[in-house]
């Protein structure tokens, strides 16, 4: 059954490259994510004091390029990449935000129920991947003793979900693009590296906390920009 399914995907994708409409987009996206993470190792409380499962939320702003292919029979194919700024908050760790960057990519296969000279409406099922690297620095002073914590969060996740896209043609070659993605992480791992120093005991050194995603989170990504081609 799996072989038949993947053969169908391959043949469907291959058929899209013949006698098809091709559209490119440059657009902004605003990833909004909330997930529960599960520790796979533990650190001393002098570094991190987190429960086995802890919450994390993410918010970003990215610049993206997509290539969309539409067949006359309604089949639709999507390739996309993007990168931009990303922010994360782990309330059990700090009230401040991690800051850094996100790189993402996606591949989708679907159907365009509406496709004419003015508008295109399409829906895809897709798989994607996200890479993010974020940093956070916190400083405290208690009884005239300074304490500094430096964190580096790194994640590599595979996602799957659905999207809906809407294109409106403005001129012969130019149009407006909007979309909404809804997905979840189906596999992924991350780590938080912690370095701590203070005036009383100099350098504690660095430690690394590793974690994995629990499949109960949701990612929502609104997108808006320009498209051309047709």
JSON list of C-alpha atoms in Angstrom, two decimals:
[
{"chain": "A", "resi": 1, "resn": "UNK", "atom": "CA", "xyz": [0.00, 0.00, 0.00]},
{"chain": "A", "resi": 2, "resn": "UNK", "atom": "CA", "xyz": [2.82, 2.42, 0.86]},
{"chain": "A", "resi": 3, "resn": "UNK", "atom": "CA", "xyz": [4.54, 1.72, -2.46]},
{"chain": "A", "resi": 4, "resn": "UNK", "atom": "CA", "xyz": [1.33, 2.45, -4.37]},
{"chain": "A", "resi": 5, "resn": "UNK", "atom": "CA", "xyz": [0.84, 5.69, -2.40]},
{"chain": "A", "resi": 6, "resn": "UNK", "atom": "CA", "xyz": [4.36, 6.99, -3.07]},
{"chain": "A", "resi": 7, "resn": "UNK", "atom": "CA", "xyz": [4.12, 5.95, -6.73]},
{"chain": "A", "resi": 8, "resn": "UNK", "atom": "CA", "xyz": [0.91, 7.97, -7.00]},
{"chain": "A", "resi": 9, "resn": "UNK", "atom": "CA", "xyz": [2.65, 11.00, -5.44]},
{"chain": "A", "resi": 10, "resn": "UNK", "atom": "CA", "xyz": [5.60, 10.65, -7.82]},
{"chain": "A", "resi": 11, "resn": "UNK", "atom": "CA", "xyz": [3.46, 10.33, -10.94]},
{"chain": "A", "resi": 12, "resn": "UNK", "atom": "CA", "xyz": [1.22, 13.18, -9.85]},
{"chain": "A", "resi": 13, "resn": "UNK", "atom": "CA", "xyz": [4.19, 15.46, -9.21]},
{"chain": "A", "resi": 14, "resn": "UNK", "atom": "CA", "xyz": [5.87, 14.46, -12.48]},
{"chain": "A", "resi": 15, "resn": "UNK", "atom": "CA", "xyz": [2.71, 15.19, -14.50]},
{"chain": "A", "resi": 16, "resn": "UNK", "atom": "CA", "xyz": [2.63, 18.74, -13.16]},
{"chain": "A", "resi": 17, "resn": "UNK", "atom": "CA", "xyz": [5.65, 19.76, -15.19]},
{"chain": "A", "resi": 18, "resn": "UNK", "atom": "CA", "xyz": [3.91, 19.28, -18.55]},
{"chain": "A", "resi": 19, "resn": "UNK", "atom": "CA", "xyz": [1.48, 21.89, -19.91]},
{"chain": "A", "resi": 20, "resn": "UNK", "atom": "CA", "xyz": [1.14, 23.64, -16.58]},
{"chain": "A", "resi": 21, "resn": "UNK", "atom": "CA", "xyz": [0.80, 27.16, -15.20]},
{"chain": "A", "resi": 22, "resn": "UNK", "atom": "CA", "xyz": [3.80, 28.27, -13.15]},
{"chain": "A", "resi": 23, "resn": "UNK", "atom": "CA", "xyz": [3.62, 31.07, -10.58]},
{"chain": "A", "resi": 24, "resn": "UNK", "atom": "CA", "xyz": [6.38, 32.48, -8.36]},
{"chain": "A", "resi": 25, "resn": "UNK", "atom": "CA", "xyz": [5.78, 34.35, -5.11]},
{"chain": "A", "resi": 26, "resn": "UNK", "atom": "CA", "xyz": [7.83, 36.65, -2.89]},
{"chain": "A", "resi": 27, "resn": "UNK", "atom": "CA", "xyz": [6.02, 37.10, 0.38]},
{"chain": "A", "resi": 28, "resn": "UNK", "atom": "CA", "xyz": [6.24, 37.65, 4.11]},
{"chain": "A", "resi": 29, "resn": "UNK", "atom": "CA", "xyz": [5.19, 35.01, 6.62]},
{"chain": "A", "resi": 30, "resn": "UNK", "atom": "CA", "xyz": [4.55, 35.25, 10.35]},
{"chain": "A", "resi": 31, "resn": "UNK", "atom": "CA", "xyz": [5.01, 31.85, 12.04]},
{"chain": "A", "resi": 32, "resn": "UNK", "atom": "CA", "xyz": [3.09, 31.43, 15.31]},
{"chain": "A", "resi": 33, "resn": "UNK", "atom": "CA", "xyz": [3.79, 28.23, 17.23]},
{"chain": "A", "resi": 34, "resn": "UNK", "atom": "CA", "xyz": [3.01, 26.70, 20.61]},
{"chain": "A", "resi": 35, "resn": "UNK", "atom": "CA", "xyz": [4.42, 23.34, 21.67]},
{"chain": "A", "resi": 36, "resn": "UNK", "atom": "CA", "xyz": [5.17, 21.11, 24.63]},
{"chain": "A", "resi": 37, "resn": "UNK", "atom": "CA", "xyz": [8.77, 19.87, 24.83]},
{"chain": "A", "resi": 38, "resn": "UNK", "atom": "CA", "xyz": [10.06, 16.80, 26.63]},
{"chain": "A", "resi": 39, "resn": "UNK", "atom": "CA", "xyz": [13.49, 16.68, 28.29]},
{"chain": "A", "resi": 40, "resn": "UNK", "atom": "CA", "xyz": [15.67, 13.75, 27.31]},
{"chain": "A", "resi": 41, "resn": "UNK", "atom": "CA", "xyz": [18.36, 14.54, 29.88]},
{"chain": "A", "resi": 42, "resn": "UNK", "atom": "CA", "xyz": [18.56, 16.62, 33.07]},
{"chain": "A", "resi": 43, "resn": "UNK", "atom": "CA", "xyz": [20.87, 19.31, 34.38]},
{"chain": "A", "resi": 44, "resn": "UNK", "atom": "CA", "xyz": [21.76, 20.53, 37.83]},
{"chain": "A", "resi": 45, "resn": "UNK", "atom": "CA", "xyz": [19.43, 23.22, 39.21]},
{"chain": "A", "resi": 46, "resn": "UNK", "atom": "CA", "xyz": [22.29, 25.69, 39.11]},
{"chain": "A", "resi": 47, "resn": "UNK", "atom": "CA", "xyz": [21.84, 25.61, 35.32]},
{"chain": "A", "resi": 48, "resn": "UNK", "atom": "CA", "xyz": [18.18, 24.78, 34.58]},
{"chain": "A", "resi": 49, "resn": "UNK", "atom": "CA", "xyz": [15.26, 23.88, 36.79]},
{"chain": "A", "resi": 50, "resn": "UNK", "atom": "CA", "xyz": [12.63, 22.62, 34.35]},
{"chain": "A", "resi": 51, "resn": "UNK", "atom": "CA", "xyz": [9.96, 19.94, 34.61]},
{"chain": "A", "resi": 52, "resn": "UNK", "atom": "CA", "xyz": [10.17, 16.90, 32.35]},
{"chain": "A", "resi": 53, "resn": "UNK", "atom": "CA", "xyz": [7.59, 18.51, 30.05]},
{"chain": "A", "resi": 54, "resn": "UNK", "atom": "CA", "xyz": [7.71, 22.26, 29.53]},
{"chain": "A", "resi": 55, "resn": "UNK", "atom": "CA", "xyz": [5.93, 24.76, 27.29]},
{"chain": "A", "resi": 56, "resn": "UNK", "atom": "CA", "xyz": [7.49, 26.86, 24.54]},
{"chain": "A", "resi": 57, "resn": "UNK", "atom": "CA", "xyz": [5.98, 29.44, 22.19]},
{"chain": "A", "resi": 58, "resn": "UNK", "atom": "CA", "xyz": [7.46, 30.97, 19.05]},
{"chain": "A", "resi": 59, "resn": "UNK", "atom": "CA", "xyz": [6.81, 34.03, 16.90]},
{"chain": "A", "resi": 60, "resn": "UNK", "atom": "CA", "xyz": [8.67, 35.06, 13.75]},
{"chain": "A", "resi": 61, "resn": "UNK", "atom": "CA", "xyz": [8.76, 37.18, 10.63]},
{"chain": "A", "resi": 62, "resn": "UNK", "atom": "CA", "xyz": [10.26, 35.69, 7.44]},
{"chain": "A", "resi": 63, "resn": "UNK", "atom": "CA", "xyz": [10.83, 36.50, 3.79]},
{"chain": "A", "resi": 64, "resn": "UNK", "atom": "CA", "xyz": [9.89, 33.60, 1.50]},
{"chain": "A", "resi": 65, "resn": "UNK", "atom": "CA", "xyz": [9.98, 32.40, -2.10]},
{"chain": "A", "resi": 66, "resn": "UNK", "atom": "CA", "xyz": [7.50, 29.87, -3.45]},
{"chain": "A", "resi": 67, "resn": "UNK", "atom": "CA", "xyz": [7.08, 28.16, -6.79]},
{"chain": "A", "resi": 68, "resn": "UNK", "atom": "CA", "xyz": [3.54, 27.04, -7.55]},
{"chain": "A", "resi": 69, "resn": "UNK", "atom": "CA", "xyz": [2.60, 24.74, -10.44]},
{"chain": "A", "resi": 70, "resn": "UNK", "atom": "CA", "xyz": [-0.99, 24.16, -11.56]},
{"chain": "A", "resi": 71, "resn": "UNK", "atom": "CA", "xyz": [-2.23, 21.60, -14.06]},
{"chain": "A", "resi": 72, "resn": "UNK", "atom": "CA", "xyz": [-5.38, 22.00, -16.13]},
{"chain": "A", "resi": 73, "resn": "UNK", "atom": "CA", "xyz": [-6.86, 18.96, -14.39]},
{"chain": "A", "resi": 74, "resn": "UNK", "atom": "CA", "xyz": [-6.57, 20.77, -11.02]},
{"chain": "A", "resi": 75, "resn": "UNK", "atom": "CA", "xyz": [-3.44, 19.13, -9.59]},
{"chain": "A", "resi": 76, "resn": "UNK", "atom": "CA", "xyz": [-1.17, 21.58, -7.76]},
{"chain": "A", "resi": 77, "resn": "UNK", "atom": "CA", "xyz": [2.44, 21.44, -6.60]},
{"chain": "A", "resi": 78, "resn": "UNK", "atom": "CA", "xyz": [4.29, 23.78, -4.25]},
{"chain": "A", "resi": 79, "resn": "UNK", "atom": "CA", "xyz": [7.98, 24.32, -3.39]},
{"chain": "A", "resi": 80, "resn": "UNK", "atom": "CA", "xyz": [8.96, 26.94, -0.84]},
{"chain": "A", "resi": 81, "resn": "UNK", "atom": "CA", "xyz": [11.90, 28.26, 1.19]},
{"chain": "A", "resi": 82, "resn": "UNK", "atom": "CA", "xyz": [12.18, 31.10, 3.65]},
{"chain": "A", "resi": 83, "resn": "UNK", "atom": "CA", "xyz": [14.32, 32.73, 6.31]},
{"chain": "A", "resi": 84, "resn": "UNK", "atom": "CA", "xyz": [13.97, 35.52, 8.83]},
{"chain": "A", "resi": 85, "resn": "UNK", "atom": "CA", "xyz": [13.88, 36.59, 12.47]},
{"chain": "A", "resi": 86, "resn": "UNK", "atom": "CA", "xyz": [12.46, 34.31, 15.13]},
{"chain": "A", "resi": 87, "resn": "UNK", "atom": "CA", "xyz": [11.65, 34.69, 18.82]},
{"chain": "A", "resi": 88, "resn": "UNK", "atom": "CA", "xyz": [10.88, 32.07, 21.46]},
{"chain": "A", "resi": 89, "resn": "UNK", "atom": "CA", "xyz": [9.67, 32.15, 25.04]},
{"chain": "A", "resi": 90, "resn": "UNK", "atom": "CA", "xyz": [9.97, 29.38, 27.64]},
{"chain": "A", "resi": 91, "resn": "UNK", "atom": "CA", "xyz": [8.06, 30.75, 30.66]},
{"chain": "A", "resi": 92, "resn": "UNK", "atom": "CA", "xyz": [9.53, 28.17, 33.08]},
{"chain": "A", "resi": 93, "resn": "UNK", "atom": "CA", "xyz": [13.01, 29.32, 32.10]},
{"chain": "A", "resi": 94, "resn": "UNK", "atom": "CA", "xyz": [12.79, 33.10, 31.72]},
{"chain": "A", "resi": 95, "resn": "UNK", "atom": "CA", "xyz": [10.30, 35.92, 31.17]},
{"chain": "A", "resi": 96, "resn": "UNK", "atom": "CA", "xyz": [12.57, 37.23, 28.39]},
{"chain": "A", "resi": 97, "resn": "UNK", "atom": "CA", "xyz": [12.53, 36.15, 24.73]},
{"chain": "A", "resi": 98, "resn": "UNK", "atom": "CA", "xyz": [15.15, 34.12, 22.91]},
{"chain": "A", "resi": 99, "resn": "UNK", "atom": "CA", "xyz": [16.15, 35.93, 19.70]},
{"chain": "A", "resi": 100, "resn": "UNK", "atom": "CA", "xyz": [17.66, 34.58, 16.49]},
{"chain": "A", "resi": 101, "resn": "UNK", "atom": "CA", "xyz": [16.79, 33.26, 13.05]},
{"chain": "A", "resi": 102, "resn": "UNK", "atom": "CA", "xyz": [14.66, 30.62, 11.37]},
{"chain": "A", "resi": 103, "resn": "UNK", "atom": "CA", "xyz": [15.24, 28.78, 8.05]},
{"chain": "A", "resi": 104, "resn": "UNK", "atom": "CA", "xyz": [12.36, 26.76, 6.63]},
{"chain": "A", "resi": 105, "resn": "UNK", "atom": "CA", "xyz": [11.38, 24.77, 3.56]},
{"chain": "A", "resi": 106, "resn": "UNK", "atom": "CA", "xyz": [8.24, 22.96, 2.40]},
{"chain": "A", "resi": 107, "resn": "UNK", "atom": "CA", "xyz": [6.92, 20.71, -0.37]},
{"chain": "A", "resi": 108, "resn": "UNK", "atom": "CA", "xyz": [3.22, 20.36, -1.01]},
{"chain": "A", "resi": 109, "resn": "UNK", "atom": "CA", "xyz": [0.89, 18.42, -3.31]},
{"chain": "A", "resi": 110, "resn": "UNK", "atom": "CA", "xyz": [-2.77, 19.28, -3.66]},
{"chain": "A", "resi": 111, "resn": "UNK", "atom": "CA", "xyz": [-5.67, 20.49, -5.74]},
{"chain": "A", "resi": 112, "resn": "UNK", "atom": "CA", "xyz": [-6.84, 23.83, -7.18]},
{"chain": "A", "resi": 113, "resn": "UNK", "atom": "CA", "xyz": [-10.68, 23.81, -7.30]},
{"chain": "A", "resi": 114, "resn": "UNK", "atom": "CA", "xyz": [-10.73, 27.37, -8.69]},
{"chain": "A", "resi": 115, "resn": "UNK", "atom": "CA", "xyz": [-8.36, 28.44, -11.49]},
{"chain": "A", "resi": 116, "resn": "UNK", "atom": "CA", "xyz": [-9.24, 31.06, -14.10]},
{"chain": "A", "resi": 117, "resn": "UNK", "atom": "CA", "xyz": [-7.75, 34.18, -15.68]},
{"chain": "A", "resi": 118, "resn": "UNK", "atom": "CA", "xyz": [-8.27, 36.29, -12.56]},
{"chain": "A", "resi": 119, "resn": "UNK", "atom": "CA", "xyz": [-7.99, 34.09, -9.45]},
{"chain": "A", "resi": 120, "resn": "UNK", "atom": "CA", "xyz": [-6.52, 30.81, -8.24]},
{"chain": "A", "resi": 121, "resn": "UNK", "atom": "CA", "xyz": [-7.63, 29.01, -5.08]},
{"chain": "A", "resi": 122, "resn": "UNK", "atom": "CA", "xyz": [-5.67, 25.91, -4.07]},
{"chain": "A", "resi": 123, "resn": "UNK", "atom": "CA", "xyz": [-5.17, 23.58, -1.10]},
{"chain": "A", "resi": 124, "resn": "UNK", "atom": "CA", "xyz": [-2.11, 21.44, -0.36]},
{"chain": "A", "resi": 125, "resn": "UNK", "atom": "CA", "xyz": [-1.00, 18.78, 2.04]},
{"chain": "A", "resi": 126, "resn": "UNK", "atom": "CA", "xyz": [2.67, 19.43, 2.75]},
{"chain": "A", "resi": 127, "resn": "UNK", "atom": "CA", "xyz": [5.78, 18.34, 4.59]},
{"chain": "A", "resi": 128, "resn": "UNK", "atom": "CA", "xyz": [8.44, 20.78, 5.70]},
{"chain": "A", "resi": 129, "resn": "UNK", "atom": "CA", "xyz": [11.50, 21.35, 7.83]},
{"chain": "A", "resi": 130, "resn": "UNK", "atom": "CA", "xyz": [12.52, 24.13, 10.19]},
{"chain": "A", "resi": 131, "resn": "UNK", "atom": "CA", "xyz": [15.93, 25.07, 11.55]},
{"chain": "A", "resi": 132, "resn": "UNK", "atom": "CA", "xyz": [16.20, 27.73, 14.25]},
{"chain": "A", "resi": 133, "resn": "UNK", "atom": "CA", "xyz": [19.09, 29.07, 16.31]},
{"chain": "A", "resi": 134, "resn": "UNK", "atom": "CA", "xyz": [18.22, 31.50, 19.11]},
{"chain": "A", "resi": 135, "resn": "UNK", "atom": "CA", "xyz": [20.12, 33.16, 21.95]},
{"chain": "A", "resi": 136, "resn": "UNK", "atom": "CA", "xyz": [19.19, 34.66, 25.32]},
{"chain": "A", "resi": 137, "resn": "UNK", "atom": "CA", "xyz": [21.35, 36.46, 27.88]},
{"chain": "A", "resi": 138, "resn": "UNK", "atom": "CA", "xyz": [20.12, 37.19, 31.40]},
{"chain": "A", "resi": 139, "resn": "UNK", "atom": "CA", "xyz": [21.88, 39.02, 34.22]},
{"chain": "A", "resi": 140, "resn": "UNK", "atom": "CA", "xyz": [20.97, 39.15, 37.90]},
{"chain": "A", "resi": 141, "resn": "UNK", "atom": "CA", "xyz": [22.45, 40.87, 40.94]},
{"chain": "A", "resi": 142, "resn": "UNK", "atom": "CA", "xyz": [21.76, 39.53, 44.42]},
{"chain": "A", "resi": 143, "resn": "UNK", "atom": "CA", "xyz": [23.59, 40.84, 47.51]},
{"chain": "A", "resi": 144, "resn": "UNK", "atom": "CA", "xyz": [26.10, 42.63, 45.27]},
{"chain": "A", "resi": 145, "resn": "UNK", "atom": "CA", "xyz": [26.93, 39.36, 43.45]},
{"chain": "A", "resi": 146, "resn": "UNK", "atom": "CA", "xyz": [26.41, 39.39, 39.69]},
{"chain": "A", "resi": 147, "resn": "UNK", "atom": "CA", "xyz": [25.08, 36.24, 38.05]},
{"chain": "A", "resi": 148, "resn": "UNK", "atom": "CA", "xyz": [25.01, 35.84, 34.27]},
{"chain": "A", "resi": 149, "resn": "UNK", "atom": "CA", "xyz": [23.28, 33.09, 32.25]},
{"chain": "A", "resi": 150, "resn": "UNK", "atom": "CA", "xyz": [23.76, 32.67, 28.50]},
{"chain": "A", "resi": 151, "resn": "UNK", "atom": "CA", "xyz": [21.47, 30.31, 26.58]},
{"chain": "A", "resi": 152, "resn": "UNK", "atom": "CA", "xyz": [21.61, 29.02, 23.01]},
{"chain": "A", "resi": 153, "resn": "UNK", "atom": "CA", "xyz": [18.55, 27.18, 21.69]},
{"chain": "A", "resi": 154, "resn": "UNK", "atom": "CA", "xyz": [18.93, 25.02, 18.56]},
{"chain": "A", "resi": 155, "resn": "UNK", "atom": "CA", "xyz": [16.11, 23.06, 16.89]},
{"chain": "A", "resi": 156, "resn": "UNK", "atom": "CA", "xyz": [15.68, 20.94, 13.77]},
{"chain": "A", "resi": 157, "resn": "UNK", "atom": "CA", "xyz": [12.09, 19.85, 13.14]},
{"chain": "A", "resi": 158, "resn": "UNK", "atom": "CA", "xyz": [10.07, 18.08, 10.46]},
{"chain": "A", "resi": 159, "resn": "UNK", "atom": "CA", "xyz": [6.52, 19.35, 10.01]},
{"chain": "A", "resi": 160, "resn": "UNK", "atom": "CA", "xyz": [3.38, 18.24, 8.20]},
{"chain": "A", "resi": 161, "resn": "UNK", "atom": "CA", "xyz": [0.05, 19.93, 7.63]},
{"chain": "A", "resi": 162, "resn": "UNK", "atom": "CA", "xyz": [-2.28, 21.67, 5.21]},
{"chain": "A", "resi": 163, "resn": "UNK", "atom": "CA", "xyz": [-2.42, 25.07, 3.57]},
{"chain": "A", "resi": 164, "resn": "UNK", "atom": "CA", "xyz": [-4.84, 27.15, 1.56]},
{"chain": "A", "resi": 165, "resn": "UNK", "atom": "CA", "xyz": [-3.60, 29.74, -0.95]},
{"chain": "A", "resi": 166, "resn": "UNK", "atom": "CA", "xyz": [-5.40, 32.51, -2.84]},
{"chain": "A", "resi": 167, "resn": "UNK", "atom": "CA", "xyz": [-3.96, 34.43, -5.81]},
{"chain": "A", "resi": 168, "resn": "UNK", "atom": "CA", "xyz": [-5.54, 37.46, -7.49]},
{"chain": "A", "resi": 169, "resn": "UNK", "atom": "CA", "xyz": [-4.20, 38.62, -10.85]},
{"chain": "A", "resi": 170, "resn": "UNK", "atom": "CA", "xyz": [-3.64, 42.40, -11.07]},
{"chain": "A", "resi": 171, "resn": "UNK", "atom": "CA", "xyz": [-1.90, 42.70, -14.45]},
{"chain": "A", "resi": 172, "resn": "UNK", "atom": "CA", "xyz": [-0.87, 40.31, -17.21]},
{"chain": "A", "resi": 173, "resn": "UNK", "atom": "CA", "xyz": [2.10, 39.10, -15.16]},
{"chain": "A", "resi": 174, "resn": "UNK", "atom": "CA", "xyz": [1.66, 40.38, -11.59]},
{"chain": "A", "resi": 175, "resn": "UNK", "atom": "CA", "xyz": [-0.72, 39.52, -8.76]},
{"chain": "A", "resi": 176, "resn": "UNK", "atom": "CA", "xyz": [-1.34, 39.35, -5.01]},
{"chain": "A", "resi": 177, "resn": "UNK", "atom": "CA", "xyz": [-0.66, 36.22, -2.98]},
{"chain": "A", "resi": 178, "resn": "UNK", "atom": "CA", "xyz": [-2.07, 35.18, 0.40]},
{"chain": "A", "resi": 179, "resn": "UNK", "atom": "CA", "xyz": [-2.03, 31.88, 2.26]},
{"chain": "A", "resi": 180, "resn": "UNK", "atom": "CA", "xyz": [-2.54, 30.20, 5.61]},
{"chain": "A", "resi": 181, "resn": "UNK", "atom": "CA", "xyz": [-0.60, 27.13, 6.84]},
{"chain": "A", "resi": 182, "resn": "UNK", "atom": "CA", "xyz": [-1.68, 24.92, 9.73]},
{"chain": "A", "resi": 183, "resn": "UNK", "atom": "CA", "xyz": [0.76, 22.21, 10.74]},
{"chain": "A", "resi": 184, "resn": "UNK", "atom": "CA", "xyz": [2.40, 20.31, 13.57]},
{"chain": "A", "resi": 185, "resn": "UNK", "atom": "CA", "xyz": [5.86, 18.88, 14.27]},
{"chain": "A", "resi": 186, "resn": "UNK", "atom": "CA", "xyz": [5.90, 15.13, 13.66]},
{"chain": "A", "resi": 187, "resn": "UNK", "atom": "CA", "xyz": [9.62, 14.62, 14.39]},
{"chain": "A", "resi": 188, "resn": "UNK", "atom": "CA", "xyz": [12.29, 16.86, 15.78]},
{"chain": "A", "resi": 189, "resn": "UNK", "atom": "CA", "xyz": [14.95, 17.45, 18.37]},
{"chain": "A", "resi": 190, "resn": "UNK", "atom": "CA", "xyz": [16.43, 20.47, 20.06]},
{"chain": "A", "resi": 191, "resn": "UNK", "atom": "CA", "xyz": [18.86, 21.56, 22.71]},
{"chain": "A", "resi": 192, "resn": "UNK", "atom": "CA", "xyz": [19.49, 24.46, 25.06]},
{"chain": "A", "resi": 193, "resn": "UNK", "atom": "CA", "xyz": [23.15, 25.08, 25.85]},
{"chain": "A", "resi": 194, "resn": "UNK", "atom": "CA", "xyz": [23.65, 26.99, 29.11]},
{"chain": "A", "resi": 195, "resn": "UNK", "atom": "CA", "xyz": [26.71, 28.92, 30.29]},
{"chain": "A", "resi": 196, "resn": "UNK", "atom": "CA", "xyz": [26.71, 30.42, 33.77]},
{"chain": "A", "resi": 197, "resn": "UNK", "atom": "CA", "xyz": [29.18, 32.73, 35.46]},
{"chain": "A", "resi": 198, "resn": "UNK", "atom": "CA", "xyz": [29.03, 34.81, 38.65]},
{"chain": "A", "resi": 199, "resn": "UNK", "atom": "CA", "xyz": [31.30, 36.87, 40.87]},
{"chain": "A", "resi": 200, "resn": "UNK", "atom": "CA", "xyz": [31.43, 34.36, 43.71]},
{"chain": "A", "resi": 201, "resn": "UNK", "atom": "CA", "xyz": [32.44, 31.17, 41.91]},
{"chain": "A", "resi": 202, "resn": "UNK", "atom": "CA", "xyz": [33.81, 32.48, 38.61]},
{"chain": "A", "resi": 203, "resn": "UNK", "atom": "CA", "xyz": [32.85, 30.17, 35.73]},
{"chain": "A", "resi": 204, "resn": "UNK", "atom": "CA", "xyz": [30.46, 27.22, 36.08]},
{"chain": "A", "resi": 205, "resn": "UNK", "atom": "CA", "xyz": [31.20, 26.19, 32.48]},
{"chain": "A", "resi": 206, "resn": "UNK", "atom": "CA", "xyz": [28.69, 25.06, 29.84]},
{"chain": "A", "resi": 207, "resn": "UNK", "atom": "CA", "xyz": [26.05, 22.34, 29.93]},
{"chain": "A", "resi": 208, "resn": "UNK", "atom": "CA", "xyz": [23.56, 21.15, 27.33]},
{"chain": "A", "resi": 209, "resn": "UNK", "atom": "CA", "xyz": [19.93, 20.20, 27.86]},
{"chain": "A", "resi": 210, "resn": "UNK", "atom": "CA", "xyz": [18.40, 18.07, 25.08]},
{"chain": "A", "resi": 211, "resn": "UNK", "atom": "CA", "xyz": [14.70, 17.73, 24.35]},
{"chain": "A", "resi": 212, "resn": "UNK", "atom": "CA", "xyz": [12.23, 16.47, 21.78]},
{"chain": "A", "resi": 213, "resn": "UNK", "atom": "CA", "xyz": [8.79, 17.63, 20.66]},
{"chain": "A", "resi": 214, "resn": "UNK", "atom": "CA", "xyz": [5.57, 16.14, 21.95]},
{"chain": "A", "resi": 215, "resn": "UNK", "atom": "CA", "xyz": [2.96, 15.90, 19.21]},
{"chain": "A", "resi": 216, "resn": "UNK", "atom": "CA", "xyz": [0.34, 18.22, 20.65]},
{"chain": "A", "resi": 217, "resn": "UNK", "atom": "CA", "xyz": [1.53, 21.56, 19.33]},
{"chain": "A", "resi": 218, "resn": "UNK", "atom": "CA", "xyz": [0.20, 23.61, 16.46]},
{"chain": "A", "resi": 219, "resn": "UNK", "atom": "CA", "xyz": [1.91, 25.96, 14.00]},
{"chain": "A", "resi": 220, "resn": "UNK", "atom": "CA", "xyz": [-0.10, 28.70, 12.27]},
{"chain": "A", "resi": 221, "resn": "UNK", "atom": "CA", "xyz": [1.61, 30.66, 9.48]},
{"chain": "A", "resi": 222, "resn": "UNK", "atom": "CA", "xyz": [-0.24, 33.50, 7.70]},
{"chain": "A", "resi": 223, "resn": "UNK", "atom": "CA", "xyz": [1.42, 34.65, 4.46]},
{"chain": "A", "resi": 224, "resn": "UNK", "atom": "CA", "xyz": [1.00, 37.69, 2.21]},
{"chain": "A", "resi": 225, "resn": "UNK", "atom": "CA", "xyz": [2.95, 39.08, -0.75]},
{"chain": "A", "resi": 226, "resn": "UNK", "atom": "CA", "xyz": [3.29, 39.33, -4.51]},
{"chain": "A", "resi": 227, "resn": "UNK", "atom": "CA", "xyz": [3.20, 36.70, -7.24]},
{"chain": "A", "resi": 228, "resn": "UNK", "atom": "CA", "xyz": [4.16, 36.71, -10.90]},
{"chain": "A", "resi": 229, "resn": "UNK", "atom": "CA", "xyz": [4.24, 34.36, -13.82]},
{"chain": "A", "resi": 230, "resn": "UNK", "atom": "CA", "xyz": [0.97, 32.88, -15.10]}
]
